[in-house]
Tab-separated table of C-alpha atoms in Angstrom:
chain	number	residue	atom	x	y	z
A	2	MET	CA	-13.924	-2.477	-14.654
A	3	ILE	CA	-10.854	-0.426	-13.778
A	4	ILE	CA	-9.577	-1.112	-10.263
A	5	ASP	CA	-7.002	1.165	-8.647
A	6	CYS	CA	-5.086	-0.971	-6.137
A	7	HIS	CA	-3.371	1.960	-4.424
A	8	GLY	CA	-5.387	4.722	-2.762
A	9	HIS	CA	-5.071	6.532	0.577
A	10	PHE	CA	-7.429	8.824	2.473
A	11	THR	CA	-5.082	11.787	2.121
A	12	THR	CA	-7.938	14.307	2.234
A	13	VAL	CA	-8.867	13.807	5.891
A	14	PRO	CA	-9.895	17.004	7.717
A	15	LYS	CA	-7.325	19.034	9.617
A	16	SER	CA	-8.997	18.060	12.896
A	17	PHE	CA	-8.030	14.415	12.336
A	18	ARG	CA	-4.383	15.326	11.880
A	19	ALA	CA	-4.573	17.620	14.912
A	20	PHE	CA	-5.882	14.761	17.040
A	21	ARG	CA	-2.907	12.664	16.007
A	22	GLU	CA	-0.507	15.430	17.037
A	23	ARG	CA	-2.120	15.701	20.470
A	24	GLN	CA	-2.188	11.935	20.882
A	25	VAL	CA	1.521	11.610	20.125
A	26	ALA	CA	2.407	14.557	22.345
A	27	ALA	CA	0.681	12.828	25.274
A	28	ALA	CA	1.886	9.310	24.459
A	29	ASN	CA	3.693	9.018	27.784
A	30	ASP	CA	1.137	11.055	29.693
A	31	PRO	CA	-2.156	9.137	29.322
A	32	ALA	CA	-3.912	11.326	31.879
A	33	ASN	CA	-3.633	14.290	29.524
A	34	ALA	CA	-4.183	12.414	26.290
A	35	PRO	CA	-7.101	13.480	24.088
A	36	SER	CA	-10.188	11.309	24.273
A	37	LEU	CA	-10.749	8.973	21.350
A	38	ALA	CA	-14.022	10.785	20.703
A	39	GLU	CA	-11.990	13.826	19.643
A	40	ALA	CA	-10.798	11.876	16.600
A	41	HIS	CA	-14.355	11.689	15.258
A	42	VAL	CA	-14.871	12.851	11.678
A	43	SER	CA	-18.405	13.763	10.647
A	44	ASP	CA	-20.144	12.410	7.564
A	45	ASP	CA	-20.094	15.912	6.086
A	46	GLU	CA	-16.323	16.126	6.583
A	47	ILE	CA	-15.890	12.775	4.862
A	48	ARG	CA	-18.033	13.953	1.955
A	49	GLU	CA	-16.053	17.157	1.664
A	50	GLY	CA	-12.741	15.302	1.521
A	51	ILE	CA	-13.844	12.467	-0.748
A	52	GLU	CA	-16.217	14.192	-3.158
A	53	GLY	CA	-13.846	17.077	-3.732
A	54	GLY	CA	-10.848	14.777	-3.943
A	55	GLN	CA	-10.528	11.083	-4.719
A	56	LEU	CA	-14.079	10.543	-5.951
A	57	ARG	CA	-13.952	13.550	-8.283
A	58	LEU	CA	-10.643	12.456	-9.780
A	59	GLN	CA	-11.757	8.842	-10.012
A	60	GLN	CA	-14.718	9.933	-12.106
A	61	GLU	CA	-12.755	12.445	-14.187
A	62	ARG	CA	-9.981	9.991	-14.994
A	63	GLY	CA	-12.187	7.030	-15.759
A	64	SER	CA	-11.452	4.472	-13.045
A	65	ASP	CA	-14.219	2.639	-11.226
A	66	LEU	CA	-13.045	1.306	-7.866
A	67	THR	CA	-10.186	2.121	-5.500
A	68	LEU	CA	-8.636	-0.041	-2.799
A	69	PHE	CA	-8.584	2.584	-0.084
A	70	SER	CA	-6.396	2.703	3.024
A	71	PRO	CA	-5.274	5.181	5.706
A	72	ILE	CA	-2.699	7.822	4.763
A	73	ALA	CA	0.637	6.050	4.494
A	74	GLY	CA	2.706	8.947	5.820
A	75	LEU	CA	0.336	9.433	8.730
A	76	MET	CA	0.699	5.801	9.851
A	77	SER	CA	3.740	7.245	11.680
A	78	HIS	CA	4.721	4.005	13.378
A	79	HIS	CA	7.866	5.647	14.736
A	80	LEU	CA	5.804	8.078	16.822
A	81	GLY	CA	4.232	7.413	20.202
A	82	ASN	CA	4.306	3.934	21.671
A	83	GLU	CA	2.623	0.588	21.254
A	84	ARG	CA	-0.553	1.767	22.985
A	85	THR	CA	-0.951	4.857	20.828
A	86	SER	CA	-0.198	2.811	17.695
A	87	LEU	CA	-2.938	0.364	18.606
A	88	GLU	CA	-5.386	3.218	19.092
A	89	TRP	CA	-4.318	5.062	15.957
A	90	ALA	CA	-4.561	1.989	13.720
A	91	ALA	CA	-8.069	1.215	14.963
A	92	ILE	CA	-9.205	4.837	14.568
A	93	SER	CA	-7.715	5.130	11.077
A	94	ASN	CA	-9.100	1.791	9.910
A	95	ASP	CA	-12.551	2.597	11.244
A	96	LEU	CA	-12.504	5.896	9.348
A	97	VAL	CA	-11.585	4.165	6.089
A	98	LYS	CA	-14.370	1.664	6.685
A	99	ARG	CA	-16.862	4.531	6.998
A	100	VAL	CA	-15.697	5.950	3.671
A	101	THR	CA	-16.290	2.606	1.974
A	102	GLU	CA	-19.724	2.291	3.574
A	103	MET	CA	-20.693	5.750	2.326
A	104	TYR	CA	-19.331	5.074	-1.180
A	105	PRO	CA	-19.498	1.280	-1.563
A	106	GLY	CA	-19.453	1.401	-5.333
A	107	ASN	CA	-16.238	3.424	-5.415
A	108	PHE	CA	-14.026	2.302	-2.541
A	109	VAL	CA	-13.076	-0.995	-0.866
A	110	PRO	CA	-11.176	-0.979	2.466
A	111	VAL	CA	-7.526	-1.868	2.993
A	112	GLY	CA	-6.088	-1.442	6.472
A	113	MET	CA	-2.984	-0.436	8.368
A	114	LEU	CA	-1.334	-2.322	11.232
A	115	PRO	CA	-0.491	-1.038	14.734
A	116	GLN	CA	3.252	-1.493	14.356
A	117	SER	CA	5.883	0.080	16.602
A	118	PRO	CA	9.699	0.006	16.664
A	119	GLY	CA	10.990	-2.917	18.716
A	120	VAL	CA	7.532	-4.460	19.060
A	121	SER	CA	6.918	-7.921	17.647
A	122	PRO	CA	4.956	-7.899	14.360
A	123	ALA	CA	2.852	-10.647	15.943
A	124	ASN	CA	1.251	-7.999	18.133
A	125	SER	CA	-0.481	-6.621	15.031
A	126	ILE	CA	-2.376	-9.839	14.366
A	127	PRO	CA	-5.485	-8.985	16.457
A	128	GLU	CA	-6.065	-5.797	14.449
A	129	LEU	CA	-5.462	-7.699	11.223
A	130	ARG	CA	-8.122	-10.221	12.190
A	131	ARG	CA	-10.508	-7.476	13.295
A	132	ILE	CA	-10.380	-5.616	10.002
A	133	VAL	CA	-10.685	-8.765	7.905
A	134	GLU	CA	-13.856	-9.572	9.846
A	135	MET	CA	-15.017	-6.048	8.929
A	136	GLY	CA	-14.582	-6.755	5.233
A	137	PHE	CA	-11.113	-5.354	4.563
A	138	VAL	CA	-9.529	-7.088	1.570
A	139	GLY	CA	-5.871	-6.253	2.191
A	140	VAL	CA	-3.400	-4.647	4.554
A	141	ASN	CA	-0.431	-2.300	4.329
A	142	VAL	CA	2.657	-3.705	6.056
A	143	ASN	CA	5.465	-1.335	7.058
A	144	PRO	CA	8.872	-3.051	6.789
A	145	ASP	CA	10.519	-0.212	8.742
A	146	PRO	CA	8.487	1.061	11.705
A	147	THR	CA	11.469	3.209	12.754
A	148	GLY	CA	10.693	5.774	10.073
A	149	GLY	CA	13.817	5.611	7.960
A	150	TYR	CA	16.464	4.423	10.400
A	151	TRP	CA	16.025	0.686	9.666
A	152	THR	CA	17.162	-0.497	13.093
A	153	GLY	CA	14.847	-3.497	13.081
A	154	LYS	CA	15.371	-6.938	11.622
A	155	PRO	CA	14.872	-7.654	7.911
A	156	PHE	CA	11.363	-8.173	6.595
A	157	THR	CA	12.251	-11.818	6.034
A	158	ASP	CA	13.400	-12.483	9.611
A	159	ARG	CA	11.483	-15.127	11.495
A	160	GLU	CA	10.097	-12.519	13.887
A	161	TRP	CA	7.769	-11.566	11.002
A	162	TYR	CA	6.613	-15.148	10.456
A	163	PRO	CA	3.596	-15.124	12.815
A	164	LEU	CA	2.179	-12.145	10.912
A	165	PHE	CA	2.780	-13.836	7.561
A	166	GLU	CA	1.156	-17.019	8.876
A	167	ALA	CA	-1.925	-15.012	9.831
A	168	MET	CA	-2.033	-13.269	6.439
A	169	CYS	CA	-1.874	-16.625	4.672
A	170	ALA	CA	-4.503	-18.162	6.935
A	171	LEU	CA	-6.808	-15.197	6.265
A	172	ASP	CA	-5.879	-15.191	2.556
A	173	VAL	CA	-5.074	-11.480	2.746
A	174	PRO	CA	-2.314	-9.916	0.621
A	175	GLY	CA	-0.012	-7.229	1.910
A	176	MET	CA	1.188	-4.059	0.257
A	177	VAL	CA	4.728	-3.354	1.444
A	178	HIS	CA	4.409	0.314	2.361
A	179	VAL	CA	6.528	2.403	4.689
A	180	ALA	CA	5.229	5.487	6.482
A	181	ALA	CA	6.773	8.932	6.923
A	182	SER	CA	10.537	9.328	7.179
A	183	CYS	CA	11.950	10.929	10.307
A	184	ASN	CA	15.502	10.564	9.000
A	185	PRO	CA	16.493	13.861	7.317
A	186	ASN	CA	18.756	11.962	4.943
A	187	PHE	CA	15.742	10.424	3.223
A	188	HIS	CA	12.848	12.406	1.814
A	189	GLY	CA	9.671	10.486	2.598
A	190	THR	CA	8.072	9.906	-0.798
A	191	GLY	CA	11.069	10.692	-3.001
A	192	ALA	CA	13.643	8.488	-1.290
A	193	HIS	CA	12.333	6.516	1.699
A	194	TYR	CA	9.425	4.933	-0.185
A	195	ILE	CA	11.581	3.913	-3.135
A	196	ASN	CA	14.391	2.729	-0.857
A	197	ALA	CA	11.973	0.513	1.032
A	198	ASP	CA	10.432	-1.014	-2.080
A	199	THR	CA	13.883	-1.890	-3.380
A	200	SER	CA	15.301	-3.047	-0.045
A	201	VAL	CA	12.449	-5.418	0.737
A	202	PHE	CA	12.677	-7.015	-2.691
A	203	MET	CA	16.398	-7.611	-2.121
A	204	GLN	CA	15.731	-9.085	1.314
A	205	ILE	CA	13.224	-11.470	-0.244
A	206	LEU	CA	15.711	-12.384	-2.978
A	207	GLN	CA	18.218	-13.384	-0.285
A	208	SER	CA	15.677	-15.459	1.648
A	209	ASP	CA	13.481	-18.547	1.501
A	210	LEU	CA	10.390	-16.539	2.418
A	211	PHE	CA	8.147	-17.949	-0.293
A	212	LYS	CA	9.442	-21.460	0.268
A	213	ASP	CA	8.149	-21.090	3.818
A	214	PHE	CA	5.001	-19.208	2.724
A	215	PRO	CA	4.116	-20.330	-0.789
A	216	THR	CA	0.688	-18.636	-0.673
A	217	LEU	CA	1.886	-15.263	0.667
A	218	ARG	CA	1.156	-12.458	-1.811
A	219	LEU	CA	2.934	-9.115	-1.616
A	220	VAL	CA	2.414	-5.989	-3.685
A	221	ILE	CA	5.500	-3.805	-3.950
A	222	PRO	CA	4.207	-0.328	-4.812
A	223	HIS	CA	5.592	2.676	-6.673
A	224	GLY	CA	6.485	0.499	-9.638
A	225	GLY	CA	8.671	-1.703	-7.449
A	226	GLY	CA	11.181	0.972	-6.558
A	227	ALA	CA	14.376	0.304	-8.522
A	228	VAL	CA	13.646	-3.362	-9.110
A	229	PRO	CA	12.127	-3.544	-12.624
A	230	TYR	CA	14.616	-0.969	-13.883
A	231	HIS	CA	17.623	-3.007	-12.660
A	232	TRP	CA	16.136	-6.421	-13.360
A	233	GLY	CA	19.377	-7.734	-14.864
A	234	ARG	CA	21.271	-6.872	-11.693
A	235	TYR	CA	18.790	-8.767	-9.541
A	236	ARG	CA	18.603	-11.715	-11.955
A	237	GLY	CA	22.374	-12.062	-11.751
A	238	MET	CA	22.415	-11.765	-7.973
A	239	SER	CA	19.652	-14.321	-7.602
A	240	LEU	CA	21.584	-16.840	-9.701
A	241	GLU	CA	24.878	-16.155	-7.940
A	242	MET	CA	23.571	-15.935	-4.372
A	243	ARG	CA	20.676	-18.407	-4.399
A	244	ASP	CA	21.252	-20.447	-7.561
A	245	ARG	CA	17.648	-19.865	-8.611
A	246	PRO	CA	15.924	-17.898	-11.375
A	247	LEU	CA	14.606	-14.578	-10.163
A	248	GLU	CA	11.405	-15.126	-12.113
A	249	GLY	CA	10.307	-17.648	-9.476
A	250	LEU	CA	9.571	-14.761	-7.101
A	251	LEU	CA	6.860	-13.582	-9.451
A	252	ASP	CA	4.543	-16.286	-8.147
A	253	ASN	CA	4.228	-14.167	-5.010
A	254	ILE	CA	5.313	-10.594	-5.813
A	255	PHE	CA	3.345	-7.997	-7.754
A	256	PHE	CA	4.010	-4.396	-8.739
A	257	ASP	CA	1.713	-1.409	-9.226
A	258	THR	CA	1.801	1.335	-11.859
A	259	CYS	CA	2.478	4.276	-9.536
A	260	VAL	CA	5.223	5.477	-11.867
A	261	TYR	CA	4.552	9.001	-12.999
A	262	HIS	CA	5.697	9.085	-16.608
A	263	LEU	CA	4.990	6.981	-19.666
A	264	PRO	CA	8.564	5.756	-20.297
A	265	GLY	CA	8.710	4.360	-16.763
A	266	VAL	CA	5.434	2.476	-17.125
A	267	GLU	CA	6.526	1.241	-20.543
A	268	LEU	CA	9.729	-0.191	-19.103
A	269	LEU	CA	7.839	-1.702	-16.155
A	270	THR	CA	5.554	-3.620	-18.480
A	271	LYS	CA	8.399	-4.663	-20.790
A	272	VAL	CA	10.317	-6.217	-17.899
A	273	ILE	CA	7.546	-7.499	-15.622
A	274	PRO	CA	4.907	-9.872	-17.053
A	275	ALA	CA	1.417	-8.439	-17.380
A	276	ASP	CA	0.224	-11.044	-14.856
A	277	ASN	CA	2.269	-9.285	-12.164
A	278	VAL	CA	1.290	-5.654	-12.759
A	279	LEU	CA	-1.672	-4.030	-11.017
A	280	PHE	CA	-3.068	-0.655	-11.982
A	281	GLY	CA	-2.452	1.899	-9.236
A	282	SER	CA	-2.289	5.681	-9.042
A	283	GLU	CA	-1.885	6.756	-5.383
A	284	MET	CA	-3.650	9.908	-6.534
A	285	ILE	CA	-3.586	12.976	-4.315
A	286	GLY	CA	-0.420	11.521	-2.888
A	287	ALA	CA	3.274	11.994	-3.530
A	288	VAL	CA	2.964	14.042	-6.743
A	289	ARG	CA	-0.168	16.166	-7.046
A	290	GLY	CA	0.737	18.657	-9.748
A	291	ARG	CA	0.571	18.780	-13.536
A	292	ASP	CA	3.332	18.074	-16.003
A	293	PRO	CA	4.075	21.448	-17.637
A	294	ASN	CA	4.950	19.665	-20.869
A	295	THR	CA	1.548	18.028	-21.240
A	296	GLY	CA	-0.774	19.897	-18.884
A	297	GLU	CA	-1.842	16.539	-17.434
A	298	TYR	CA	-1.531	15.382	-13.836
A	299	PHE	CA	1.559	13.283	-13.152
A	300	ASP	CA	-0.478	10.810	-11.082
A	301	ASP	CA	-3.105	10.206	-13.766
A	302	THR	CA	-1.511	6.830	-14.419
A	303	LYS	CA	-4.454	5.429	-16.382
A	304	ARG	CA	-3.326	7.534	-19.338
A	305	TYR	CA	0.033	5.786	-19.333
A	306	VAL	CA	-1.491	2.302	-19.290
A	307	ASP	CA	-3.955	3.291	-22.007
A	308	ALA	CA	-1.020	4.351	-24.194
A	309	LEU	CA	0.932	1.105	-23.813
A	310	PRO	CA	1.325	-1.171	-26.861
A	311	LEU	CA	-0.254	-4.099	-25.023
A	312	SER	CA	-3.018	-6.447	-26.049
A	313	ALA	CA	-6.540	-5.870	-24.804
A	314	GLU	CA	-6.156	-9.068	-22.775
A	315	ASP	CA	-3.038	-7.807	-20.987
A	316	LYS	CA	-4.597	-4.410	-20.275
A	317	ALA	CA	-7.644	-6.169	-18.810
A	318	LYS	CA	-5.323	-8.066	-16.467
A	319	ILE	CA	-3.604	-4.867	-15.342
A	320	PHE	CA	-6.819	-2.895	-14.918
A	321	GLU	CA	-8.950	-5.568	-13.264
A	322	GLY	CA	-8.050	-9.236	-13.468
A	323	ASN	CA	-4.847	-9.169	-11.463
A	324	ALA	CA	-6.392	-7.173	-8.608
A	325	ARG	CA	-9.209	-9.695	-8.333
A	326	ARG	CA	-6.704	-12.556	-8.315
A	327	VAL	CA	-4.284	-11.021	-5.818
A	328	TYR	CA	-7.087	-9.779	-3.533
A	329	PRO	CA	-9.540	-12.710	-3.312
A	330	GLY	CA	-11.678	-10.811	-0.801
A	331	LEU	CA	-12.203	-8.156	-3.450
A	332	ASP	CA	-13.147	-10.751	-6.044
A	333	LYS	CA	-15.633	-12.325	-3.645
A	334	LEU	CA	-17.162	-8.915	-2.892
A	335	LEU	CA	-17.518	-8.032	-6.559
A	336	LYS	CA	-19.042	-11.403	-7.410
A	337	SER	CA	-21.581	-10.894	-4.630
A	338	ARG	CA	-22.591	-7.723	-6.497
A	339	GLY	CA	-22.883	-9.561	-9.778
A	340	LEU	CA	-19.697	-8.021	-11.160
C-alpha cells in the first residue's frame, strides 16, 4: 500500500471560500455574520472537487490512501478572532470528515486546530479531542498563528505544553504546518512554509521538548525545510549548544517527501534514515504545473521515490510502514479493514 501522508482539500468550491471571507469580514460584528449553514457544501460539490482533483491524480499516479486535512493556507489563523477560529476549524474539519466518509478507501482525516494569535494553545484541546473521537488520526499544528510575523512564543515554550500533553495522551502525531502568510516579505508556500519548517526544527534543537515529551511525534513537512540539506550545520550546533548528538531527535521527528525534484529527494534520503521519511506529495498544492524538461508534474513525488537507489524494504517503510507507525490511529483503522 502507498500512503500519502500530506494531502489538503484544496479543491473546495468557491462558495466555501466566499463564506470564509464573509465570516472574517464580520468577525467583530456577529449580528451581521453569515450563518454557519451558509458554509454547507453539497455532496455533488464534494464529488466535483475530489473526483476531478485529488482522487483522479491519486489513481493516475499510483498511490492508494491519502491523509487528508483542510487547506493549510485557508486555516488563516491570523484572521478573525478566537470565536471565528473555533467556528472555522469545526466547519473545515467536518467537511474533511465528510470527504473521508464518501471515499473511505482513499482518504483518512487529519484535522486543523482553532488557533489564534495571542490565544493559549490549550484552548485548541477541545477541538483536538472532538476530532479524535470522530476518527481523525492526526492534526496540523501551526507554530505561527500570526501569519508570518512570528510575534508569539517559540513552539517549545511551556505555553504549548498542555497541547502536547493532550496529543501524547491521545497518541496523535502533529504535522508542523503554518497557514497563509500575511507578511509581504515572505511568500506563503515559497518562503513562509520553508522558514517555519526550519525554524521549528531549530527551536526543538535548542530545547528539551522530547525529554519532557518522549512520546510526542512530529512530522516536519516539505522535506524538512532546510534541515536535511544543512544537516552538518545542525549536527555541529547540537553538539556545541546542547552537547548531544542531533540524531537523538530522530526518535520523535519525521520528514515527508514533498520535495519537487529528484536530486532533492535523493539528498533527503541520503541524510535522513529511511525510518524517518514518510511519502507525501501535497498534490494540487504549492506547485501544480509540469516540469518543462520532463513533461511530468512537479508534485508527482512517487516518481522520485520510485527512482531512488533504495532497497525494497526501505521503500516499503517510506511508502507505508512509517506512516502506520507514526500514525497509530491509521494503523488501527487499516488493521480493522484487514489491511
